[in-house]
Amino acid sequence: MREKITDKETYLNRRVFIRAATLAGTATATTLIYRRLNPRPVEPVPGEKLAAAPNSSQTEALKNGAVNKEQLTPFESITNYNNFYEFDTSKDGVASAAKGFVTKPWQVSVEGLANKPRVFDLDELLKFPLEQRVYRLRCVEGWSMVIPWIGFPLSKLLEKVEPTSQARYVAFQTLLDPQRMPNQRTGVLQWPYVEGLRLDEAMHPLTILATGLYDETLPPQDGAPIRLVVPWKYGFKSIKSVVKITLVADEPPTTWNIESPDEYGFYSNVNPNVPHPRWSQATERRIGEYGRRNTLLFNGYGEQVAHLYQGMDLVKNF
Ligand SMILES: Nc1nc2c(c(=O)[nH]1)N[C@H]1C(S)=C(S)[C@@H](COP(=O)(O)O)O[C@H]1N2
Ligand SMILES: [Mo]
């Protein structure tokens, strides 16, 4: 199925199959694990169709670091096993809590150390040539998925605002609106959720803003309408429902680092050799599989990104 992921028919057949298997109670690994994780899966509200541009062939995506020969994680798992603390702190509670999250209208302000800072309407962002990018997502908690994102390189957006020579980092911010994101009424994290990258990480061709997954617009639970995806870093760096991107001179504060600086560093590159203080990072559980896989340095994207950290102590700069 991997080589045909851009084929909508294959995908639709697959979804029908998965649904049929779930209904029939077929004891496939996927179904069992899916059931265990999601006692009452939320039927996804069908998103609008979002086609990746025809010129974004899979060959092109592979050149850009897409995963080869690994099963895609089923749509149902990607959309029912989520971390999105603005809605719910339990992974199987996010989908229902985020159902009905209104993401129209939506704007993203790109500001700070730039010659042409400005506000972009979502419609404008959807006009960037969209590509499909199949990436591993490795959560710091020790699980992973393979997700066929639709999006565009963050660099394309940053180029439009022309970062000045003082800009060395990029800060990101999620929407702050406790009416629409009910768990922001609690103090479970400091709101809004914020993240950051070094400018060269932000400009790297693997770093994308995702506006869809499989062939649909992003479901609310996955960070609608637009979220960051940085595949070689732990999942929490991939901030959801972004409203502000700021070019800055100094390393910006980041939510999980504020929360627990000894556990979550600014870089948070996936690294099997740097254990979390409370658990090993050497292996991971791929959602839908039995057993565990070995975790790969930079989540398997070392060939593309290792040069960014040349001469840097990856243990100190965890
Ligand atoms: N705003 C915001 N972004 C967030 C999070 C969050 O709680 N709030 N969780 C992060 C974590 S820990 C992970 S693993 C990924 C999960 O993305 P997914 O639910 O689409 O798989 O989103 C990240 N982005
Ligand atoms: Mo995560």
PDB file of N, CA and C in Angstrom, residues 75-109:
ATOM      1  N   PHE A  75      -5.844   6.158   9.444  1.00  0.00           N
ATOM      2  CA  PHE A  75      -6.496   7.454   9.692  1.00  0.00           C
ATOM      3  C   PHE A  75      -7.205   7.444  11.046  1.00  0.00           C
ATOM      4  N   GLU A  76      -7.876   6.343  11.339  1.00  0.00           N
ATOM      5  CA  GLU A  76      -8.644   6.262  12.591  1.00  0.00           C
ATOM      6  C   GLU A  76      -7.756   6.390  13.814  1.00  0.00           C
ATOM      7  N   SER A  77      -6.535   5.862  13.750  1.00  0.00           N
ATOM      8  CA  SER A  77      -5.629   5.979  14.901  1.00  0.00           C
ATOM      9  C   SER A  77      -5.042   7.384  14.990  1.00  0.00           C
ATOM     10  N   ILE A  78      -4.660   7.924  13.838  1.00  0.00           N
ATOM     11  CA  ILE A  78      -4.071   9.273  13.823  1.00  0.00           C
ATOM     12  C   ILE A  78      -5.055  10.294  14.390  1.00  0.00           C
ATOM     13  N   THR A  79      -6.339  10.018  14.212  1.00  0.00           N
ATOM     14  CA  THR A  79      -7.349  10.998  14.608  1.00  0.00           C
ATOM     15  C   THR A  79      -8.085  10.642  15.898  1.00  0.00           C
ATOM     16  N   ASN A  80      -7.642   9.571  16.574  1.00  0.00           N
ATOM     17  CA  ASN A  80      -8.277   9.228  17.848  1.00  0.00           C
ATOM     18  C   ASN A  80      -7.284   8.984  18.976  1.00  0.00           C
ATOM     19  N   TYR A  81      -6.012   9.150  18.693  1.00  0.00           N
ATOM     20  CA  TYR A  81      -4.961   8.978  19.704  1.00  0.00           C
ATOM     21  C   TYR A  81      -4.095  10.226  19.605  1.00  0.00           C
ATOM     22  N   ASN A  82      -4.423  11.227  20.392  1.00  0.00           N
ATOM     23  CA  ASN A  82      -3.809  12.552  20.195  1.00  0.00           C
ATOM     24  C   ASN A  82      -3.318  13.161  21.497  1.00  0.00           C
ATOM     25  N   ASN A  83      -2.301  13.982  21.381  1.00  0.00           N
ATOM     26  CA  ASN A  83      -1.940  14.900  22.455  1.00  0.00           C
ATOM     27  C   ASN A  83      -2.325  16.299  22.010  1.00  0.00           C
ATOM     28  N   PHE A  84      -3.227  16.912  22.747  1.00  0.00           N
ATOM     29  CA  PHE A  84      -3.653  18.289  22.455  1.00  0.00           C
ATOM     30  C   PHE A  84      -4.279  18.803  23.746  1.00  0.00           C
ATOM     31  N   TYR A  85      -3.396  19.289  24.633  1.00  0.00           N
ATOM     32  CA  TYR A  85      -3.807  19.595  26.007  1.00  0.00           C
ATOM     33  C   TYR A  85      -4.824  20.718  26.105  1.00  0.00           C
ATOM     34  N   GLU A  86      -4.944  21.537  25.051  1.00  0.00           N
ATOM     35  CA  GLU A  86      -5.951  22.594  25.062  1.00  0.00           C
ATOM     36  C   GLU A  86      -7.370  22.019  25.104  1.00  0.00           C
ATOM     37  N   PHE A  87      -7.504  20.751  24.698  1.00  0.00           N
ATOM     38  CA  PHE A  87      -8.823  20.128  24.672  1.00  0.00           C
ATOM     39  C   PHE A  87      -8.983  19.066  25.740  1.00  0.00           C
ATOM     40  N   ASP A  88      -7.976  18.224  25.905  1.00  0.00           N
ATOM     41  CA  ASP A  88      -8.077  17.152  26.885  1.00  0.00           C
ATOM     42  C   ASP A  88      -6.687  16.585  27.114  1.00  0.00           C
ATOM     43  N   THR A  89      -6.433  16.124  28.330  1.00  0.00           N
ATOM     44  CA  THR A  89      -5.109  15.565  28.610  1.00  0.00           C
ATOM     45  C   THR A  89      -5.059  14.057  28.372  1.00  0.00           C
ATOM     46  N   SER A  90      -6.209  13.436  28.092  1.00  0.00           N
ATOM     47  CA  SER A  90      -6.147  12.008  27.771  1.00  0.00           C
ATOM     48  C   SER A  90      -6.204  11.845  26.259  1.00  0.00           C
ATOM     49  N   LYS A  91      -5.358  10.940  25.760  1.00  0.00           N
ATOM     50  CA  LYS A  91      -5.206  10.828  24.311  1.00  0.00           C
ATOM     51  C   LYS A  91      -6.499  10.434  23.609  1.00  0.00           C
ATOM     52  N   ASP A  92      -7.318   9.619  24.261  1.00  0.00           N
ATOM     53  CA  ASP A  92      -8.543   9.205  23.579  1.00  0.00           C
ATOM     54  C   ASP A  92      -9.709  10.159  23.866  1.00  0.00           C
ATOM     55  N   GLY A  93      -9.428  11.248  24.569  1.00  0.00           N
ATOM     56  CA  GLY A  93     -10.493  12.218  24.835  1.00  0.00           C
ATOM     57  C   GLY A  93     -10.431  13.455  23.955  1.00  0.00           C
ATOM     58  N   VAL A  94      -9.336  13.601  23.218  1.00  0.00           N
ATOM     59  CA  VAL A  94      -9.135  14.835  22.449  1.00  0.00           C
ATOM     60  C   VAL A  94     -10.140  14.950  21.300  1.00  0.00           C
ATOM     61  N   ALA A  95     -10.311  13.862  20.563  1.00  0.00           N
ATOM     62  CA  ALA A  95     -11.152  13.929  19.357  1.00  0.00           C
ATOM     63  C   ALA A  95     -12.556  14.429  19.684  1.00  0.00           C
ATOM     64  N   SER A  96     -13.169  13.874  20.732  1.00  0.00           N
ATOM     65  CA  SER A  96     -14.526  14.320  21.042  1.00  0.00           C
ATOM     66  C   SER A  96     -14.535  15.728  21.623  1.00  0.00           C
ATOM     67  N   ALA A  97     -13.510  16.071  22.424  1.00  0.00           N
ATOM     68  CA  ALA A  97     -13.465  17.414  23.006  1.00  0.00           C
ATOM     69  C   ALA A  97     -13.211  18.492  21.950  1.00  0.00           C
ATOM     70  N   ALA A  98     -12.539  18.106  20.870  1.00  0.00           N
ATOM     71  CA  ALA A  98     -12.182  19.089  19.832  1.00  0.00           C
ATOM     72  C   ALA A  98     -13.201  19.124  18.698  1.00  0.00           C
ATOM     73  N   LYS A  99     -14.150  18.214  18.737  1.00  0.00           N
ATOM     74  CA  LYS A  99     -15.173  18.152  17.696  1.00  0.00           C
ATOM     75  C   LYS A  99     -15.916  19.493  17.667  1.00  0.00           C
ATOM     76  N   GLY A 100     -16.065  20.057  16.510  1.00  0.00           N
ATOM     77  CA  GLY A 100     -16.785  21.328  16.410  1.00  0.00           C
ATOM     78  C   GLY A 100     -15.904  22.552  16.617  1.00  0.00           C
ATOM     79  N   PHE A 101     -14.615  22.357  16.843  1.00  0.00           N
ATOM     80  CA  PHE A 101     -13.678  23.484  16.967  1.00  0.00           C
ATOM     81  C   PHE A 101     -13.731  24.301  15.668  1.00  0.00           C
ATOM     82  N   VAL A 102     -14.098  25.578  15.798  1.00  0.00           N
ATOM     83  CA  VAL A 102     -14.289  26.422  14.610  1.00  0.00           C
ATOM     84  C   VAL A 102     -12.963  27.036  14.182  1.00  0.00           C
ATOM     85  N   THR A 103     -12.549  26.760  12.950  1.00  0.00           N
ATOM     86  CA  THR A 103     -11.249  27.238  12.471  1.00  0.00           C
ATOM     87  C   THR A 103     -11.392  28.153  11.257  1.00  0.00           C
ATOM     88  N   LYS A 104     -12.581  28.675  11.067  1.00  0.00           N
ATOM     89  CA  LYS A 104     -12.826  29.652  10.001  1.00  0.00           C
ATOM     90  C   LYS A 104     -13.564  30.819  10.587  1.00  0.00           C
ATOM     91  N   PRO A 105     -13.141  32.039  10.451  1.00  0.00           N
ATOM     92  CA  PRO A 105     -11.908  32.423   9.767  1.00  0.00           C
ATOM     93  C   PRO A 105     -10.677  32.110  10.626  1.00  0.00           C
ATOM     94  N   TRP A 106      -9.512  32.114   9.991  1.00  0.00           N
ATOM     95  CA  TRP A 106      -8.261  31.857  10.713  1.00  0.00           C
ATOM     96  C   TRP A 106      -7.148  32.680  10.070  1.00  0.00           C
ATOM     97  N   GLN A 107      -6.345  33.267  10.904  1.00  0.00           N
ATOM     98  CA  GLN A 107      -5.221  34.040  10.377  1.00  0.00           C
ATOM     99  C   GLN A 107      -3.941  33.648  11.091  1.00  0.00           C
ATOM    100  N   VAL A 108      -2.844  33.761  10.398  1.00  0.00           N
ATOM    101  CA  VAL A 108      -1.534  33.544  11.005  1.00  0.00           C
ATOM    102  C   VAL A 108      -0.715  34.809  10.808  1.00  0.00           C
ATOM    103  N   SER A 109      -0.290  35.404  11.921  1.00  0.00           N
ATOM    104  CA  SER A 109       0.529  36.598  11.847  1.00  0.00           C
ATOM    105  C   SER A 109       1.999  36.186  11.837  1.00  0.00           C
TER     106      SER A 109
END
